[in-house]
Amino acid sequence: KLLLEEKKTMQKMIEQLKFDGKRLIFRNYGFVFFSLLMPTAFYILFTQINRVQIKTFSAEYMGSMMVYSILITAIMGVGNFMERDRNQGLITLLKITNRNLNHYYISICFWSLMMNIFTIVILGTTAILINHVDLSTMQWVTILGLVWLGQIPLLLLGIAISHVKRQETLTILGNLITFPVAILSGLWWPIQILPRWVQNIGNKLPTYFLNDMISSTVNNAKINWNDVQGLGVWIVGLVAVMTVGTIITRRKGRLARG
């Protein structure tokens, strides 16, 4: 019986993965364009314009565009995707049909990670072919690990804003988060050229910590422990906020039911 239940659970998980993969990636061309192709286009444009210290700049800017792609995937992709599911009643349907809601969240996180791996492959290949970026196997593996770690706070933020009820409001909120965060954390251009007060804000964002760690990796430098701690603080803080929010929402629901 235990083996049979595990087999059924695995089948349901595979079905959920197939279902969400088609909706989130394989049939969502706009999402793929903004998450993958737009950062790649930016990378080609800026690295071809700026040819000062081309090898160093090309490798570092590749990392910046990877982080930018992760940011778009989490905020404008996953956030909108989950908001639409919630408003169309899919989340409620999963609950009332006794489906494991954890499978849904695992599936979303899995496909988000797949998108980020696609980003590494596409941007990495572009950097190698166009700008002759040369990294070791260990550096690429390290970047993959950093992307896995760095996407966590951004995914949590995307899940948090997906509770916004109106699509129009969520779109505006997503834009207000994505583009200012990209600028403040130095993804589009070096944070050092920004005013000091802007740097003091930008260097506390999760995208800055992730970008700085990838930059250290491509330059064969030691990863700054402050960046790891910074990401950890964001992860713990967002988990705490979402936990409190969930508890409050459930209590309100119980009170409403009487």
CSV table of C-alpha atoms in Angstrom, one decimal:
chain,number,residue,atom,x,y,z
A,1,LYS,CA,0.0,0.0,0.0
A,2,LEU,CA,2.8,2.4,0.9
A,3,LEU,CA,4.5,1.8,-2.5
A,4,LEU,CA,1.2,2.2,-4.3
A,5,GLU,CA,0.6,5.6,-2.5
A,6,GLU,CA,4.1,6.8,-3.3
A,7,LYS,CA,3.6,5.8,-7.0
A,8,LYS,CA,0.3,7.7,-7.1
A,9,THR,CA,1.9,10.7,-5.5
A,10,MET,CA,4.7,10.7,-8.0
A,11,GLN,CA,2.3,10.4,-10.9
A,12,LYS,CA,0.3,13.4,-9.6
A,13,MET,CA,3.6,15.3,-9.2
A,14,ILE,CA,4.6,14.5,-12.8
A,15,GLU,CA,1.1,15.5,-14.1
A,16,GLN,CA,1.4,18.8,-12.2
A,17,LEU,CA,4.9,19.4,-13.7
A,18,LYS,CA,3.6,18.8,-17.2
A,19,PHE,CA,0.5,20.9,-16.7
A,20,ASP,CA,2.5,23.9,-15.4
A,21,GLY,CA,5.4,23.5,-17.8
A,22,LYS,CA,3.0,24.0,-20.8
A,23,ARG,CA,1.3,27.0,-19.3
A,24,LEU,CA,4.3,28.8,-17.8
A,25,ILE,CA,6.9,28.2,-20.5
A,26,PHE,CA,6.1,26.2,-23.6
A,27,ARG,CA,2.9,28.1,-24.5
A,28,ASN,CA,3.8,31.4,-22.8
A,29,TYR,CA,5.9,33.1,-25.5
A,30,GLY,CA,5.7,36.6,-24.0
A,31,PHE,CA,7.1,35.3,-20.7
A,32,VAL,CA,9.9,33.6,-22.5
A,33,PHE,CA,10.7,36.7,-24.5
A,34,PHE,CA,10.9,39.0,-21.6
A,35,SER,CA,12.7,36.6,-19.3
A,36,LEU,CA,15.2,35.1,-21.7
A,37,LEU,CA,15.5,37.0,-25.0
A,38,MET,CA,15.3,40.6,-23.7
A,39,PRO,CA,18.2,40.3,-21.2
A,40,THR,CA,20.2,38.5,-23.9
A,41,ALA,CA,19.5,41.4,-26.3
A,42,PHE,CA,20.6,43.9,-23.7
A,43,TYR,CA,23.8,41.9,-23.1
A,44,ILE,CA,24.7,41.9,-26.8
A,45,LEU,CA,23.9,45.7,-27.1
A,46,PHE,CA,25.8,46.9,-24.1
A,47,THR,CA,28.8,44.7,-24.5
A,48,GLN,CA,29.2,45.7,-28.1
A,49,ILE,CA,28.9,49.4,-27.3
A,50,ASN,CA,31.3,49.3,-24.3
A,51,ARG,CA,34.5,47.7,-25.4
A,52,VAL,CA,36.7,49.1,-22.6
A,53,GLN,CA,38.2,46.1,-20.7
A,54,ILE,CA,36.0,44.0,-22.8
A,55,LYS,CA,36.8,40.6,-21.3
A,56,THR,CA,36.2,41.6,-17.7
A,57,PHE,CA,33.1,43.7,-18.6
A,58,SER,CA,31.6,41.0,-20.8
A,59,ALA,CA,31.8,38.4,-18.1
A,60,GLU,CA,30.5,40.6,-15.3
A,61,TYR,CA,27.7,42.0,-17.4
A,62,MET,CA,26.7,38.4,-18.4
A,63,GLY,CA,26.2,37.8,-14.6
A,64,SER,CA,24.2,41.1,-14.3
A,65,MET,CA,21.8,40.0,-17.1
A,66,MET,CA,21.4,36.6,-15.6
A,67,VAL,CA,20.3,38.2,-12.3
A,68,TYR,CA,18.0,40.6,-14.3
A,69,SER,CA,16.4,37.6,-16.0
A,70,ILE,CA,15.9,35.9,-12.7
A,71,LEU,CA,14.2,39.1,-11.4
A,72,ILE,CA,11.8,39.2,-14.4
A,73,THR,CA,11.0,35.5,-14.1
A,74,ALA,CA,10.2,35.8,-10.4
A,75,ILE,CA,8.3,39.1,-10.2
A,76,MET,CA,6.7,39.5,-13.6
A,77,GLY,CA,6.5,35.9,-14.5
A,78,VAL,CA,5.7,33.8,-11.5
A,79,GLY,CA,3.9,36.6,-9.7
A,80,ASN,CA,1.5,37.1,-12.6
A,81,PHE,CA,1.1,33.4,-13.3
A,82,MET,CA,0.1,32.6,-9.7
A,83,GLU,CA,-2.2,35.7,-9.4
A,84,ARG,CA,-4.0,34.5,-12.5
A,85,ASP,CA,-4.4,31.0,-11.1
A,86,ARG,CA,-5.7,32.3,-7.9
A,87,ASN,CA,-8.2,34.7,-9.5
A,88,GLN,CA,-9.4,32.0,-12.0
A,89,GLY,CA,-10.1,29.6,-9.1
A,90,LEU,CA,-7.3,27.1,-9.8
A,91,ILE,CA,-5.9,27.2,-6.3
A,92,THR,CA,-9.4,26.7,-4.8
A,93,LEU,CA,-10.0,23.9,-7.2
A,94,LEU,CA,-6.8,22.1,-6.1
A,95,LYS,CA,-7.9,22.5,-2.5
A,96,ILE,CA,-11.5,21.2,-2.9
A,97,THR,CA,-10.4,18.3,-5.2
A,98,ASN,CA,-8.0,17.0,-2.5
A,99,ARG,CA,-5.0,17.6,-4.6
A,100,ASN,CA,-1.7,18.3,-2.8
A,101,LEU,CA,-1.2,22.1,-3.0
A,102,ASN,CA,2.5,21.5,-2.2
A,103,HIS,CA,2.8,19.9,-5.7
A,104,TYR,CA,1.6,23.1,-7.3
A,105,TYR,CA,4.2,25.2,-5.4
A,106,ILE,CA,7.0,22.7,-6.1
A,107,SER,CA,6.1,22.7,-9.8
A,108,ILE,CA,6.2,26.5,-10.0
A,109,CYS,CA,9.6,26.6,-8.2
A,110,PHE,CA,10.9,23.7,-10.5
A,111,TRP,CA,10.0,25.5,-13.7
A,112,SER,CA,11.3,28.8,-12.4
A,113,LEU,CA,14.7,27.0,-11.8
A,114,MET,CA,14.5,25.5,-15.3
A,115,MET,CA,14.0,29.0,-16.7
A,116,ASN,CA,17.0,30.2,-14.8
A,117,ILE,CA,19.1,27.3,-16.1
A,118,PHE,CA,17.9,28.2,-19.7
A,119,THR,CA,19.1,31.7,-18.9
A,120,ILE,CA,22.6,30.5,-17.9
A,121,VAL,CA,22.8,28.4,-21.1
A,122,ILE,CA,21.6,31.1,-23.5
A,123,LEU,CA,23.5,34.0,-21.9
A,124,GLY,CA,26.6,31.9,-21.3
A,125,THR,CA,26.6,30.6,-24.9
A,126,THR,CA,26.1,34.2,-26.2
A,127,ALA,CA,29.0,35.5,-24.1
A,128,ILE,CA,31.3,32.7,-25.3
A,129,LEU,CA,30.5,33.1,-29.0
A,130,ILE,CA,30.3,36.9,-29.2
A,131,ASN,CA,32.7,38.1,-26.5
A,132,HIS,CA,34.9,35.0,-26.1
A,133,VAL,CA,34.2,34.8,-22.3
A,134,ASP,CA,36.3,31.9,-20.9
A,135,LEU,CA,35.2,30.4,-17.6
A,136,SER,CA,36.2,27.1,-16.1
A,137,THR,CA,33.8,24.3,-15.4
A,138,MET,CA,33.9,25.0,-11.7
A,139,GLN,CA,33.0,28.6,-12.3
A,140,TRP,CA,29.9,27.6,-14.3
A,141,VAL,CA,28.9,25.1,-11.6
A,142,THR,CA,29.4,27.8,-9.0
A,143,ILE,CA,27.2,30.2,-11.0
A,144,LEU,CA,24.5,27.6,-11.2
A,145,GLY,CA,24.6,27.1,-7.4
A,146,LEU,CA,24.5,30.8,-6.8
A,147,VAL,CA,21.5,31.2,-9.2
A,148,TRP,CA,19.7,28.5,-7.3
A,149,LEU,CA,20.3,30.2,-4.0
A,150,GLY,CA,19.7,33.8,-5.3
A,151,GLN,CA,16.4,33.0,-6.8
A,152,ILE,CA,14.8,32.0,-3.5
A,153,PRO,CA,14.2,35.5,-2.1
A,154,LEU,CA,13.0,36.7,-5.5
A,155,LEU,CA,10.6,33.8,-5.8
A,156,LEU,CA,9.3,34.4,-2.3
A,157,LEU,CA,8.7,38.1,-3.3
A,158,GLY,CA,6.9,37.0,-6.5
A,159,ILE,CA,4.7,34.6,-4.5
A,160,ALA,CA,4.0,37.4,-2.0
A,161,ILE,CA,2.8,39.9,-4.6
A,162,SER,CA,0.7,37.3,-6.4
A,163,HIS,CA,-1.9,37.8,-3.6
A,164,VAL,CA,-2.7,41.1,-5.2
A,165,LYS,CA,-6.3,40.7,-6.4
A,166,ARG,CA,-6.4,42.9,-9.5
A,167,GLN,CA,-4.3,42.0,-12.6
A,168,GLU,CA,-3.8,45.7,-13.4
A,169,THR,CA,-2.5,46.5,-9.9
A,170,LEU,CA,-0.1,43.6,-10.0
A,171,THR,CA,1.3,44.6,-13.4
A,172,ILE,CA,2.0,48.1,-12.1
A,173,LEU,CA,3.4,46.7,-8.9
A,174,GLY,CA,5.6,44.3,-10.8
A,175,ASN,CA,7.0,47.1,-13.0
A,176,LEU,CA,7.6,49.3,-9.9
A,177,ILE,CA,9.6,46.5,-8.3
A,178,THR,CA,11.5,45.1,-11.3
A,179,PHE,CA,12.9,48.1,-13.1
A,180,PRO,CA,13.9,50.3,-10.0
A,181,VAL,CA,15.5,47.2,-8.4
A,182,ALA,CA,17.4,46.5,-11.5
A,183,ILE,CA,18.7,50.0,-11.6
A,184,LEU,CA,19.4,50.4,-7.9
A,185,SER,CA,21.3,47.2,-7.6
A,186,GLY,CA,23.6,47.9,-10.5
A,187,LEU,CA,22.3,45.4,-13.1
A,188,TRP,CA,22.1,47.8,-16.0
A,189,TRP,CA,25.2,49.8,-15.2
A,190,PRO,CA,27.8,49.7,-12.4
A,191,ILE,CA,26.4,50.7,-9.1
A,192,GLN,CA,29.6,52.7,-8.4
A,193,ILE,CA,28.5,55.5,-10.9
A,194,LEU,CA,25.2,56.0,-9.0
A,195,PRO,CA,24.9,58.7,-6.2
A,196,ARG,CA,26.0,57.6,-2.8
A,197,TRP,CA,22.5,57.6,-1.3
A,198,VAL,CA,21.3,55.4,-4.1
A,199,GLN,CA,24.2,53.0,-3.6
A,200,ASN,CA,23.3,52.8,0.1
A,201,ILE,CA,19.9,51.5,-0.9
A,202,GLY,CA,21.0,49.3,-3.8
A,203,ASN,CA,23.7,47.4,-1.9
A,204,LYS,CA,21.1,46.1,0.5
A,205,LEU,CA,18.9,44.4,-2.2
A,206,PRO,CA,19.0,40.7,-2.9
A,207,THR,CA,19.8,41.3,-6.5
A,208,TYR,CA,22.9,43.2,-5.5
A,209,PHE,CA,24.1,40.4,-3.3
A,210,LEU,CA,23.6,37.8,-6.0
A,211,ASN,CA,25.1,39.9,-8.7
A,212,ASP,CA,28.2,40.6,-6.5
A,213,MET,CA,28.7,36.9,-5.8
A,214,ILE,CA,28.5,36.1,-9.5
A,215,SER,CA,30.9,38.9,-10.3
A,216,SER,CA,33.4,37.5,-7.8
A,217,THR,CA,33.0,34.1,-9.3
A,218,VAL,CA,33.7,35.2,-12.9
A,219,ASN,CA,36.8,37.1,-11.7
A,220,ASN,CA,38.1,34.2,-9.7
A,221,ALA,CA,37.8,36.1,-6.5
A,222,LYS,CA,36.5,34.9,-3.1
A,223,ILE,CA,32.8,35.3,-2.5
A,224,ASN,CA,32.0,38.1,0.0
A,225,TRP,CA,30.5,36.5,3.1
A,226,ASN,CA,28.4,39.6,3.6
A,227,ASP,CA,26.6,38.8,0.3
A,228,VAL,CA,25.7,35.3,1.6
A,229,GLN,CA,24.5,36.8,4.9
A,230,GLY,CA,22.5,39.5,3.1
A,231,LEU,CA,20.7,36.9,1.0
A,232,GLY,CA,20.0,34.8,4.1
A,233,VAL,CA,18.5,37.8,5.9
A,234,TRP,CA,16.1,38.4,2.9
A,235,ILE,CA,15.1,34.8,2.8
A,236,VAL,CA,14.4,34.6,6.5
A,237,GLY,CA,12.6,37.9,6.5
A,238,LEU,CA,10.3,37.1,3.6
A,239,VAL,CA,9.5,33.6,5.0
A,240,ALA,CA,8.6,35.3,8.3
A,241,VAL,CA,6.4,37.9,6.6
A,242,MET,CA,4.6,35.3,4.4
A,243,THR,CA,4.1,33.0,7.4
A,244,VAL,CA,2.5,35.8,9.5
A,245,GLY,CA,0.4,36.8,6.5
A,246,THR,CA,-0.8,33.2,6.0
A,247,ILE,CA,-1.8,32.9,9.7
A,248,ILE,CA,-3.7,36.2,9.6
A,249,THR,CA,-5.5,35.2,6.4
A,250,ARG,CA,-6.6,31.9,7.9
A,251,ARG,CA,-7.8,33.5,11.1
A,252,LYS,CA,-9.9,36.0,9.1
A,253,GLY,CA,-11.3,33.1,7.0
A,254,ARG,CA,-12.3,31.2,10.2
A,255,LEU,CA,-13.9,34.3,11.7
A,256,ALA,CA,-15.8,34.9,8.4
A,257,ARG,CA,-17.2,31.4,8.5
A,258,GLY,CA,-18.4,32.0,12.0
